[in-house]
Amino acid sequence: MLGWFQKKPQTVYEAVKRGYDIGEPGQGGLLEYQVLRGEREVFPCNTEALDAAILAYFAGEWASLEKIQNFFKKHLALEAIPNFEHWLYGGDRMDRPMLGLSILLMRDSQVVEAVKFGIYLSIYYDLHQAPGALKIVQILGKDPHFSYYALEAFLRSSQGTVLFYDLGQKLEGLAKDIYEYRARQLFEEKE
């Protein structure tokens, strides 16, 4: 009876947590799966606007989330990652604490690509030492839009393989395909 009184989710995280579909059925994770398999190539984009928005976040600018979301309305997370990493490593910015920004993007963003980028940022801190962030990644990772990023983040954390395999056992459809393909890659790397 109370169901129709519930407000529509305001963020991607709220929508995923409450079981809402956040995109076209069957399309979530398709691009990442194609890139992972080498079937599609994604080209890096100019991240100057993103870099400036991240610096604004660290300077305490209240509109920084909006600037980051605006960037990701026009660009894919996979397009932004290479040049962001170049900017991050090239400018001696590795001392920036990414935990807060990562959680902000994962929990409060209304843009799917910004949430993906927030999950990606979790590779710059130990998820095992940040239980709140770990819980968010686990929840988001069950959705095929975010499975690729969650699985990669888990692999880079201190208890990576346990988290990776635990999430993988809960996935279905395309998300399960991403997990199985990545697991095969890991197995082949060990041989």
Short mmCIF file of N, CA and C in Angstrom, two decimals:
data_model
loop_
_atom_site.label_atom_id
_atom_site.label_comp_id
_atom_site.label_asym_id
_atom_site.label_seq_id
_atom_site.Cartn_x
_atom_site.Cartn_y
_atom_site.Cartn_z
N MET A 1 0.82 -1.19 0.00
CA MET A 1 0.00 0.00 0.00
C MET A 1 0.87 1.26 0.00
N LEU A 2 1.98 1.22 0.70
CA LEU A 2 2.85 2.39 0.75
C LEU A 2 3.67 2.57 -0.53
N GLY A 3 3.69 1.55 -1.39
CA GLY A 3 4.52 1.55 -2.58
C GLY A 3 4.34 2.76 -3.47
N TRP A 4 3.11 3.21 -3.70
CA TRP A 4 2.93 4.33 -4.61
C TRP A 4 3.24 5.66 -3.95
N PHE A 5 3.47 5.67 -2.66
CA PHE A 5 3.87 6.90 -1.96
C PHE A 5 5.38 7.11 -2.03
N GLN A 6 6.11 6.08 -2.38
CA GLN A 6 7.57 6.19 -2.43
C GLN A 6 7.99 7.14 -3.54
N LYS A 7 8.97 7.98 -3.23
CA LYS A 7 9.50 8.91 -4.22
C LYS A 7 10.37 8.18 -5.23
N LYS A 8 10.40 8.72 -6.44
CA LYS A 8 11.28 8.20 -7.47
C LYS A 8 12.73 8.46 -7.03
N PRO A 9 13.62 7.49 -7.25
CA PRO A 9 15.02 7.69 -6.85
C PRO A 9 15.62 8.94 -7.50
N GLN A 10 16.40 9.67 -6.74
CA GLN A 10 17.02 10.89 -7.22
C GLN A 10 18.43 10.66 -7.76
N THR A 11 19.04 9.54 -7.41
CA THR A 11 20.39 9.24 -7.87
C THR A 11 20.43 7.86 -8.50
N VAL A 12 21.47 7.61 -9.27
CA VAL A 12 21.65 6.30 -9.89
C VAL A 12 21.77 5.23 -8.80
N TYR A 13 22.54 5.53 -7.76
CA TYR A 13 22.72 4.56 -6.67
C TYR A 13 21.39 4.18 -6.03
N GLU A 14 20.55 5.19 -5.75
CA GLU A 14 19.25 4.90 -5.16
C GLU A 14 18.42 4.01 -6.08
N ALA A 15 18.47 4.30 -7.38
CA ALA A 15 17.71 3.50 -8.35
C ALA A 15 18.19 2.05 -8.37
N VAL A 16 19.49 1.85 -8.39
CA VAL A 16 20.04 0.49 -8.41
C VAL A 16 19.69 -0.22 -7.10
N LYS A 17 19.87 0.47 -6.00
CA LYS A 17 19.61 -0.13 -4.69
C LYS A 17 18.14 -0.56 -4.55
N ARG A 18 17.24 0.19 -5.17
CA ARG A 18 15.82 -0.11 -5.08
C ARG A 18 15.32 -0.99 -6.23
N GLY A 19 16.23 -1.40 -7.10
CA GLY A 19 15.86 -2.34 -8.15
C GLY A 19 15.28 -1.74 -9.41
N TYR A 20 15.40 -0.44 -9.59
CA TYR A 20 14.90 0.19 -10.81
C TYR A 20 15.84 -0.10 -11.97
N ASP A 21 15.29 -0.15 -13.19
CA ASP A 21 16.10 -0.30 -14.39
C ASP A 21 16.63 1.09 -14.74
N ILE A 22 17.93 1.21 -14.93
CA ILE A 22 18.51 2.53 -15.16
C ILE A 22 18.88 2.78 -16.61
N GLY A 23 18.54 1.89 -17.49
CA GLY A 23 18.88 2.09 -18.90
C GLY A 23 18.12 1.11 -19.77
N GLU A 24 18.53 1.06 -21.03
CA GLU A 24 17.90 0.13 -21.96
C GLU A 24 18.18 -1.31 -21.52
N PRO A 25 17.15 -2.13 -21.43
CA PRO A 25 17.37 -3.53 -21.06
C PRO A 25 18.35 -4.21 -22.01
N GLY A 26 19.28 -4.94 -21.44
CA GLY A 26 20.26 -5.67 -22.23
C GLY A 26 21.44 -4.86 -22.71
N GLN A 27 21.42 -3.54 -22.50
CA GLN A 27 22.50 -2.69 -22.99
C GLN A 27 23.55 -2.39 -21.91
N GLY A 28 23.18 -2.50 -20.65
CA GLY A 28 24.11 -2.21 -19.57
C GLY A 28 25.32 -3.11 -19.60
N GLY A 29 26.49 -2.52 -19.73
CA GLY A 29 27.73 -3.29 -19.74
C GLY A 29 28.14 -3.79 -21.11
N LEU A 30 27.31 -3.59 -22.13
CA LEU A 30 27.62 -4.11 -23.46
C LEU A 30 28.89 -3.48 -24.03
N LEU A 31 29.02 -2.18 -23.92
CA LEU A 31 30.23 -1.51 -24.43
C LEU A 31 31.48 -2.04 -23.73
N GLU A 32 31.44 -2.12 -22.42
CA GLU A 32 32.59 -2.60 -21.66
C GLU A 32 32.94 -4.05 -22.04
N TYR A 33 31.93 -4.87 -22.24
CA TYR A 33 32.15 -6.26 -22.63
C TYR A 33 32.81 -6.33 -24.01
N GLN A 34 32.34 -5.50 -24.94
CA GLN A 34 32.92 -5.48 -26.28
C GLN A 34 34.36 -4.98 -26.25
N VAL A 35 34.64 -3.98 -25.44
CA VAL A 35 36.01 -3.48 -25.31
C VAL A 35 36.90 -4.54 -24.67
N LEU A 36 36.41 -5.18 -23.63
CA LEU A 36 37.15 -6.23 -22.95
C LEU A 36 37.53 -7.36 -23.90
N ARG A 37 36.63 -7.71 -24.78
CA ARG A 37 36.86 -8.80 -25.74
C ARG A 37 37.64 -8.34 -26.97
N GLY A 38 37.93 -7.05 -27.08
CA GLY A 38 38.66 -6.53 -28.22
C GLY A 38 37.80 -6.35 -29.46
N GLU A 39 36.50 -6.36 -29.30
CA GLU A 39 35.57 -6.23 -30.42
C GLU A 39 35.28 -4.77 -30.77
N ARG A 40 35.60 -3.90 -29.86
CA ARG A 40 35.31 -2.47 -30.05
C ARG A 40 36.43 -1.67 -29.40
N GLU A 41 36.73 -0.54 -30.00
CA GLU A 41 37.78 0.31 -29.46
C GLU A 41 37.17 1.63 -29.00
N VAL A 42 37.64 2.12 -27.87
CA VAL A 42 37.21 3.40 -27.34
C VAL A 42 38.42 4.32 -27.35
N PHE A 43 38.24 5.52 -27.84
CA PHE A 43 39.34 6.46 -27.96
C PHE A 43 39.31 7.47 -26.82
N PRO A 44 40.48 7.80 -26.26
CA PRO A 44 40.54 8.76 -25.16
C PRO A 44 39.98 10.12 -25.58
N CYS A 45 39.33 10.77 -24.64
CA CYS A 45 38.80 12.11 -24.89
C CYS A 45 39.62 13.13 -24.10
N ASN A 46 39.45 14.36 -24.44
CA ASN A 46 40.09 15.46 -23.72
C ASN A 46 39.44 15.58 -22.35
N THR A 47 40.24 15.53 -21.29
CA THR A 47 39.68 15.56 -19.93
C THR A 47 39.99 16.85 -19.19
N GLU A 48 40.35 17.91 -19.91
CA GLU A 48 40.68 19.17 -19.22
C GLU A 48 39.52 19.65 -18.35
N ALA A 49 38.29 19.56 -18.84
CA ALA A 49 37.13 19.99 -18.06
C ALA A 49 36.94 19.10 -16.83
N LEU A 50 37.16 17.81 -16.98
CA LEU A 50 37.06 16.89 -15.85
C LEU A 50 38.16 17.16 -14.84
N ASP A 51 39.38 17.33 -15.32
CA ASP A 51 40.51 17.61 -14.43
C ASP A 51 40.25 18.88 -13.61
N ALA A 52 39.74 19.91 -14.28
CA ALA A 52 39.44 21.18 -13.59
C ALA A 52 38.33 20.98 -12.57
N ALA A 53 37.32 20.19 -12.91
CA ALA A 53 36.22 19.94 -11.98
C ALA A 53 36.70 19.16 -10.76
N ILE A 54 37.63 18.23 -10.97
CA ILE A 54 38.18 17.47 -9.84
C ILE A 54 39.01 18.37 -8.94
N LEU A 55 39.80 19.24 -9.53
CA LEU A 55 40.54 20.22 -8.72
C LEU A 55 39.59 21.12 -7.96
N ALA A 56 38.47 21.50 -8.58
CA ALA A 56 37.46 22.32 -7.90
C ALA A 56 36.88 21.56 -6.71
N TYR A 57 36.68 20.25 -6.88
CA TYR A 57 36.19 19.43 -5.77
C TYR A 57 37.18 19.50 -4.60
N PHE A 58 38.46 19.32 -4.89
CA PHE A 58 39.46 19.34 -3.82
C PHE A 58 39.63 20.73 -3.22
N ALA A 59 39.22 21.77 -3.96
CA ALA A 59 39.27 23.14 -3.43
C ALA A 59 38.00 23.47 -2.64
N GLY A 60 37.07 22.52 -2.59
CA GLY A 60 35.85 22.72 -1.80
C GLY A 60 34.74 23.44 -2.54
N GLU A 61 34.82 23.52 -3.85
CA GLU A 61 33.80 24.21 -4.63
C GLU A 61 32.52 23.38 -4.64
N TRP A 62 31.43 23.99 -4.25
CA TRP A 62 30.17 23.26 -4.09
C TRP A 62 29.60 22.78 -5.43
N ALA A 63 29.92 23.43 -6.53
CA ALA A 63 29.36 23.06 -7.83
C ALA A 63 30.21 22.01 -8.57
N SER A 64 31.22 21.46 -7.92
CA SER A 64 32.12 20.52 -8.60
C SER A 64 31.40 19.25 -9.05
N LEU A 65 30.48 18.72 -8.27
CA LEU A 65 29.75 17.51 -8.68
C LEU A 65 28.97 17.79 -9.96
N GLU A 66 28.34 18.93 -10.02
CA GLU A 66 27.59 19.29 -11.23
C GLU A 66 28.51 19.38 -12.45
N LYS A 67 29.70 19.93 -12.27
CA LYS A 67 30.66 20.03 -13.37
C LYS A 67 31.13 18.65 -13.83
N ILE A 68 31.37 17.77 -12.88
CA ILE A 68 31.79 16.41 -13.23
C ILE A 68 30.66 15.69 -13.95
N GLN A 69 29.44 15.82 -13.45
CA GLN A 69 28.29 15.19 -14.11
C GLN A 69 28.10 15.73 -15.52
N ASN A 70 28.27 17.05 -15.70
CA ASN A 70 28.14 17.64 -17.03
C ASN A 70 29.16 17.05 -18.00
N PHE A 71 30.38 16.83 -17.51
CA PHE A 71 31.40 16.20 -18.34
C PHE A 71 30.94 14.81 -18.78
N PHE A 72 30.42 14.03 -17.84
CA PHE A 72 30.04 12.65 -18.14
C PHE A 72 28.69 12.53 -18.86
N LYS A 73 27.99 13.61 -19.03
CA LYS A 73 26.81 13.59 -19.89
C LYS A 73 27.23 13.52 -21.35
N LYS A 74 28.47 13.94 -21.64
CA LYS A 74 28.96 13.99 -23.01
C LYS A 74 30.04 12.95 -23.29
N HIS A 75 30.61 12.34 -22.26
CA HIS A 75 31.74 11.42 -22.43
C HIS A 75 31.53 10.14 -21.63
N LEU A 76 32.14 9.08 -22.12
CA LEU A 76 32.11 7.79 -21.44
C LEU A 76 33.25 7.71 -20.42
N ALA A 77 33.03 6.95 -19.37
CA ALA A 77 34.09 6.74 -18.38
C ALA A 77 35.32 6.12 -19.04
N LEU A 78 35.09 5.14 -19.92
CA LEU A 78 36.22 4.49 -20.59
C LEU A 78 37.01 5.47 -21.45
N GLU A 79 36.37 6.48 -22.00
CA GLU A 79 37.07 7.49 -22.79
C GLU A 79 37.92 8.40 -21.91
N ALA A 80 37.45 8.65 -20.71
CA ALA A 80 38.11 9.61 -19.82
C ALA A 80 39.29 9.02 -19.06
N ILE A 81 39.26 7.75 -18.78
CA ILE A 81 40.26 7.13 -17.90
C ILE A 81 41.70 7.31 -18.37
N PRO A 82 42.05 7.05 -19.63
CA PRO A 82 43.46 7.18 -20.03
C PRO A 82 44.04 8.58 -19.81
N ASN A 83 43.35 9.62 -20.25
CA ASN A 83 43.88 10.97 -20.08
C ASN A 83 43.79 11.45 -18.63
N PHE A 84 42.79 10.98 -17.89
CA PHE A 84 42.74 11.30 -16.47
C PHE A 84 43.96 10.73 -15.77
N GLU A 85 44.30 9.47 -16.07
CA GLU A 85 45.47 8.86 -15.45
C GLU A 85 46.75 9.61 -15.82
N HIS A 86 46.85 10.02 -17.06
CA HIS A 86 48.02 10.81 -17.48
C HIS A 86 48.10 12.11 -16.68
N TRP A 87 46.97 12.78 -16.53
CA TRP A 87 46.91 14.03 -15.75
C TRP A 87 47.26 13.76 -14.29
N LEU A 88 46.70 12.70 -13.74
CA LEU A 88 46.90 12.37 -12.33
C LEU A 88 48.36 12.05 -12.03
N TYR A 89 48.96 11.18 -12.85
CA TYR A 89 50.34 10.77 -12.62
C TYR A 89 51.32 11.86 -13.05
N GLY A 90 51.01 12.55 -14.12
CA GLY A 90 51.93 13.55 -14.67
C GLY A 90 52.05 14.80 -13.83
N GLY A 91 51.04 15.12 -13.07
CA GLY A 91 51.07 16.35 -12.29
C GLY A 91 51.35 16.14 -10.82
N ASP A 92 51.86 14.98 -10.46
CA ASP A 92 52.17 14.68 -9.07
C ASP A 92 50.94 14.93 -8.18
N ARG A 93 49.81 14.39 -8.62
CA ARG A 93 48.56 14.58 -7.88
C ARG A 93 48.12 13.31 -7.14
N MET A 94 49.04 12.36 -7.03
CA MET A 94 48.70 11.09 -6.40
C MET A 94 48.43 11.22 -4.90
N ASP A 95 48.77 12.35 -4.32
CA ASP A 95 48.54 12.52 -2.89
C ASP A 95 47.09 12.93 -2.59
N ARG A 96 46.29 13.12 -3.60
CA ARG A 96 44.89 13.51 -3.40
C ARG A 96 44.11 12.32 -2.87
N PRO A 97 43.33 12.53 -1.82
CA PRO A 97 42.52 11.43 -1.28
C PRO A 97 41.28 11.21 -2.14
N MET A 98 41.26 10.13 -2.89
CA MET A 98 40.18 9.87 -3.84
C MET A 98 38.94 9.25 -3.20
N LEU A 99 39.04 8.82 -1.95
CA LEU A 99 37.93 8.15 -1.29
C LEU A 99 36.67 9.02 -1.30
N GLY A 100 36.77 10.25 -0.85
CA GLY A 100 35.59 11.12 -0.77
C GLY A 100 34.97 11.39 -2.13
N LEU A 101 35.80 11.68 -3.11
CA LEU A 101 35.30 11.94 -4.46
C LEU A 101 34.66 10.69 -5.04
N SER A 102 35.28 9.56 -4.84
CA SER A 102 34.75 8.29 -5.33
C SER A 102 33.36 8.03 -4.75
N ILE A 103 33.22 8.16 -3.45
CA ILE A 103 31.92 7.93 -2.80
C ILE A 103 30.89 8.94 -3.28
N LEU A 104 31.29 10.20 -3.40
CA LEU A 104 30.37 11.23 -3.88
C LEU A 104 29.80 10.86 -5.25
N LEU A 105 30.68 10.45 -6.16
CA LEU A 105 30.22 10.10 -7.50
C LEU A 105 29.37 8.84 -7.50
N MET A 106 29.78 7.84 -6.74
CA MET A 106 29.02 6.58 -6.72
C MET A 106 27.65 6.76 -6.07
N ARG A 107 27.58 7.53 -5.01
CA ARG A 107 26.36 7.61 -4.21
C ARG A 107 25.42 8.74 -4.64
N ASP A 108 25.98 9.87 -5.10
CA ASP A 108 25.15 11.05 -5.30
C ASP A 108 24.95 11.47 -6.75
N SER A 109 25.59 10.81 -7.68
CA SER A 109 25.48 11.23 -9.07
C SER A 109 24.18 10.76 -9.71
N GLN A 110 23.73 11.56 -10.66
CA GLN A 110 22.54 11.23 -11.44
C GLN A 110 22.92 10.79 -12.85
N VAL A 111 24.21 10.65 -13.11
CA VAL A 111 24.72 10.31 -14.43
C VAL A 111 25.46 8.97 -14.35
N VAL A 112 25.01 8.01 -15.14
CA VAL A 112 25.56 6.65 -15.09
C VAL A 112 27.08 6.65 -15.30
N GLU A 113 27.57 7.38 -16.30
CA GLU A 113 29.01 7.38 -16.58
C GLU A 113 29.82 7.98 -15.43
N ALA A 114 29.26 8.93 -14.72
CA ALA A 114 29.94 9.50 -13.55
C ALA A 114 30.03 8.47 -12.43
N VAL A 115 29.00 7.66 -12.28
CA VAL A 115 29.02 6.59 -11.27
C VAL A 115 30.10 5.56 -11.63
N LYS A 116 30.19 5.22 -12.92
CA LYS A 116 31.24 4.30 -13.36
C LYS A 116 32.62 4.86 -13.02
N PHE A 117 32.81 6.14 -13.25
CA PHE A 117 34.09 6.78 -12.95
C PHE A 117 34.35 6.77 -11.44
N GLY A 118 33.31 6.95 -10.65
CA GLY A 118 33.45 6.89 -9.19
C GLY A 118 33.92 5.51 -8.73
N ILE A 119 33.38 4.47 -9.34
CA ILE A 119 33.83 3.11 -9.02
C ILE A 119 35.29 2.95 -9.45
N TYR A 120 35.61 3.42 -10.64
CA TYR A 120 36.99 3.37 -11.12
C TYR A 120 37.94 4.04 -10.12
N LEU A 121 37.56 5.18 -9.56
CA LEU A 121 38.43 5.89 -8.62
C LEU A 121 38.75 5.07 -7.38
N SER A 122 37.95 4.05 -7.10
CA SER A 122 38.21 3.23 -5.91
C SER A 122 39.50 2.42 -6.03
N ILE A 123 40.10 2.36 -7.21
CA ILE A 123 41.39 1.67 -7.33
C ILE A 123 42.50 2.47 -6.65
N TYR A 124 42.24 3.73 -6.34
CA TYR A 124 43.26 4.59 -5.73
C TYR A 124 43.21 4.58 -4.20
N TYR A 125 42.41 3.69 -3.63
CA TYR A 125 42.42 3.48 -2.19
C TYR A 125 42.05 2.02 -1.95
N ASP A 126 42.29 1.53 -0.75
CA ASP A 126 42.01 0.14 -0.44
C ASP A 126 40.55 0.00 0.00
N LEU A 127 39.76 -0.64 -0.83
CA LEU A 127 38.35 -0.83 -0.51
C LEU A 127 38.16 -1.57 0.81
N HIS A 128 39.08 -2.46 1.13
CA HIS A 128 38.96 -3.22 2.37
C HIS A 128 39.04 -2.30 3.59
N GLN A 129 39.74 -1.18 3.44
CA GLN A 129 39.87 -0.23 4.54
C GLN A 129 38.75 0.83 4.53
N ALA A 130 37.86 0.76 3.55
CA ALA A 130 36.76 1.71 3.43
C ALA A 130 35.44 0.95 3.29
N PRO A 131 34.91 0.43 4.41
CA PRO A 131 33.73 -0.45 4.32
C PRO A 131 32.50 0.21 3.70
N GLY A 132 32.32 1.50 3.89
CA GLY A 132 31.17 2.18 3.28
C GLY A 132 31.28 2.17 1.77
N ALA A 133 32.45 2.49 1.26
CA ALA A 133 32.69 2.48 -0.18
C ALA A 133 32.57 1.05 -0.73
N LEU A 134 33.10 0.09 0.01
CA LEU A 134 33.02 -1.31 -0.41
C LEU A 134 31.56 -1.73 -0.58
N LYS A 135 30.72 -1.38 0.36
CA LYS A 135 29.29 -1.73 0.30
C LYS A 135 28.63 -1.11 -0.93
N ILE A 136 28.97 0.16 -1.22
CA ILE A 136 28.40 0.83 -2.39
C ILE A 136 28.83 0.12 -3.67
N VAL A 137 30.11 -0.21 -3.78
CA VAL A 137 30.61 -0.91 -4.97
C VAL A 137 29.94 -2.28 -5.11
N GLN A 138 29.74 -2.97 -4.00
CA GLN A 138 29.08 -4.28 -4.05
C GLN A 138 27.65 -4.16 -4.56
N ILE A 139 26.94 -3.15 -4.11
CA ILE A 139 25.55 -2.93 -4.55
C ILE A 139 25.52 -2.55 -6.02
N LEU A 140 26.33 -1.59 -6.41
CA LEU A 140 26.36 -1.15 -7.80
C LEU A 140 26.86 -2.26 -8.72
N GLY A 141 27.81 -3.03 -8.26
CA GLY A 141 28.42 -4.07 -9.08
C GLY A 141 27.46 -5.14 -9.54
N LYS A 142 26.35 -5.31 -8.88
CA LYS A 142 25.36 -6.30 -9.28
C LYS A 142 24.59 -5.86 -10.52
N ASP A 143 24.62 -4.56 -10.81
CA ASP A 143 23.95 -4.04 -12.00
C ASP A 143 24.91 -4.14 -13.18
N PRO A 144 24.47 -4.65 -14.32
CA PRO A 144 25.39 -4.84 -15.46
C PRO A 144 26.06 -3.56 -15.95
N HIS A 145 25.46 -2.41 -15.71
CA HIS A 145 26.09 -1.15 -16.11
C HIS A 145 27.42 -0.95 -15.38
N PHE A 146 27.54 -1.52 -14.19
CA PHE A 146 28.69 -1.23 -13.32
C PHE A 146 29.55 -2.45 -13.00
N SER A 147 29.14 -3.62 -13.46
CA SER A 147 29.85 -4.86 -13.11
C SER A 147 31.32 -4.82 -13.52
N TYR A 148 31.61 -4.38 -14.73
CA TYR A 148 32.99 -4.32 -15.21
C TYR A 148 33.86 -3.50 -14.26
N TYR A 149 33.39 -2.33 -13.88
CA TYR A 149 34.16 -1.42 -13.03
C TYR A 149 34.32 -1.98 -11.62
N ALA A 150 33.26 -2.58 -11.08
CA ALA A 150 33.33 -3.17 -9.74
C ALA A 150 34.31 -4.35 -9.72
N LEU A 151 34.23 -5.20 -10.73
CA LEU A 151 35.13 -6.35 -10.79
C LEU A 151 36.58 -5.89 -10.87
N GLU A 152 36.86 -4.89 -11.70
CA GLU A 152 38.23 -4.37 -11.82
C GLU A 152 38.69 -3.73 -10.51
N ALA A 153 37.79 -3.00 -9.85
CA ALA A 153 38.15 -2.39 -8.57
C ALA A 153 38.46 -3.46 -7.53
N PHE A 154 37.66 -4.51 -7.50
CA PHE A 154 37.91 -5.59 -6.54
C PHE A 154 39.25 -6.26 -6.79
N LEU A 155 39.58 -6.46 -8.03
CA LEU A 155 40.86 -7.11 -8.35
C LEU A 155 42.05 -6.29 -7.87
N ARG A 156 41.89 -5.01 -7.73
CA ARG A 156 43.00 -4.15 -7.32
C ARG A 156 43.01 -3.86 -5.82
N SER A 157 42.05 -4.41 -5.09
CA SER A 157 42.01 -4.18 -3.64
C SER A 157 42.77 -5.28 -2.91
N SER A 158 42.99 -5.08 -1.61
CA SER A 158 43.82 -6.02 -0.85
C SER A 158 43.22 -7.42 -0.77
N GLN A 159 41.92 -7.53 -0.80
CA GLN A 159 41.28 -8.85 -0.79
C GLN A 159 40.59 -9.10 -2.12
N GLY A 160 41.28 -8.69 -3.18
CA GLY A 160 40.71 -8.64 -4.51
C GLY A 160 40.07 -9.89 -5.04
N THR A 161 40.77 -10.99 -5.02
CA THR A 161 40.20 -12.18 -5.64
C THR A 161 38.97 -12.68 -4.89
N VAL A 162 38.95 -12.56 -3.59
CA VAL A 162 37.78 -12.98 -2.81
C VAL A 162 36.58 -12.13 -3.19
N LEU A 163 36.75 -10.81 -3.22
CA LEU A 163 35.66 -9.91 -3.59
C LEU A 163 35.23 -10.13 -5.04
N PHE A 164 36.19 -10.32 -5.92
CA PHE A 164 35.92 -10.55 -7.34
C PHE A 164 35.05 -11.79 -7.52
N TYR A 165 35.47 -12.91 -6.94
CA TYR A 165 34.73 -14.16 -7.10
C TYR A 165 33.39 -14.12 -6.37
N ASP A 166 33.33 -13.45 -5.25
CA ASP A 166 32.07 -13.33 -4.51
C ASP A 166 31.03 -12.59 -5.36
N LEU A 167 31.43 -11.45 -5.93
CA LEU A 167 30.50 -10.70 -6.78
C LEU A 167 30.14 -11.52 -8.01
N GLY A 168 31.13 -12.14 -8.61
CA GLY A 168 30.89 -12.92 -9.82
C GLY A 168 29.84 -14.00 -9.67
N GLN A 169 29.77 -14.60 -8.49
CA GLN A 169 28.78 -15.66 -8.25
C GLN A 169 27.36 -15.12 -8.16
N LYS A 170 27.22 -13.80 -7.97
CA LYS A 170 25.89 -13.19 -7.83
C LYS A 170 25.38 -12.56 -9.13
N LEU A 171 26.21 -12.56 -10.16
CA LEU A 171 25.85 -11.87 -11.39
C LEU A 171 25.05 -12.75 -12.34
N GLU A 172 24.32 -12.08 -13.22
CA GLU A 172 23.51 -12.77 -14.22
C GLU A 172 23.65 -12.06 -15.56
N GLY A 173 23.29 -12.73 -16.63
CA GLY A 173 23.23 -12.12 -17.95
C GLY A 173 24.58 -11.60 -18.42
N LEU A 174 24.57 -10.41 -18.99
CA LEU A 174 25.78 -9.82 -19.53
C LEU A 174 26.82 -9.57 -18.44
N ALA A 175 26.37 -9.21 -17.25
CA ALA A 175 27.30 -9.02 -16.14
C ALA A 175 28.05 -10.31 -15.83
N LYS A 176 27.35 -11.43 -15.88
CA LYS A 176 27.99 -12.74 -15.66
C LYS A 176 28.98 -13.05 -16.78
N ASP A 177 28.63 -12.66 -18.01
CA ASP A 177 29.54 -12.86 -19.14
C ASP A 177 30.83 -12.06 -18.95
N ILE A 178 30.71 -10.84 -18.46
CA ILE A 178 31.88 -10.01 -18.19
C ILE A 178 32.76 -10.68 -17.14
N TYR A 179 32.12 -11.13 -16.08
CA TYR A 179 32.86 -11.82 -15.00
C TYR A 179 33.58 -13.06 -15.53
N GLU A 180 32.86 -13.90 -16.27
CA GLU A 180 33.46 -15.14 -16.75
C GLU A 180 34.61 -14.87 -17.72
N TYR A 181 34.46 -13.89 -18.57
CA TYR A 181 35.53 -13.56 -19.52
C TYR A 181 36.76 -13.06 -18.76
N ARG A 182 36.53 -12.18 -17.79
CA ARG A 182 37.65 -11.64 -17.00
C ARG A 182 38.30 -12.75 -16.16
N ALA A 183 37.51 -13.65 -15.61
CA ALA A 183 38.05 -14.76 -14.82
C ALA A 183 38.92 -15.67 -15.69
N ARG A 184 38.47 -15.93 -16.92
CA ARG A 184 39.28 -16.73 -17.85
C ARG A 184 40.60 -16.03 -18.14
N GLN A 185 40.56 -14.71 -18.33
CA GLN A 185 41.80 -13.96 -18.56
C GLN A 185 42.75 -14.12 -17.39
N LEU A 186 42.24 -14.02 -16.19
CA LEU A 186 43.08 -14.16 -15.00
C LEU A 186 43.69 -15.55 -14.92
N PHE A 187 42.89 -16.56 -15.22
CA PHE A 187 43.36 -17.94 -15.20
C PHE A 187 44.46 -18.13 -16.22
N GLU A 188 44.28 -17.59 -17.42
CA GLU A 188 45.28 -17.73 -18.47
C GLU A 188 46.57 -16.98 -18.14
N GLU A 189 46.46 -15.86 -17.42
CA GLU A 189 47.64 -15.10 -17.01
C GLU A 189 48.48 -15.88 -16.02
N LYS A 190 47.83 -16.72 -15.20
CA LYS A 190 48.55 -17.49 -14.19
C LYS A 190 49.28 -18.69 -14.78
N GLU A 191 48.85 -19.13 -15.95
CA GLU A 191 49.48 -20.31 -16.56
C GLU A 191 50.83 -20.00 -17.13
#
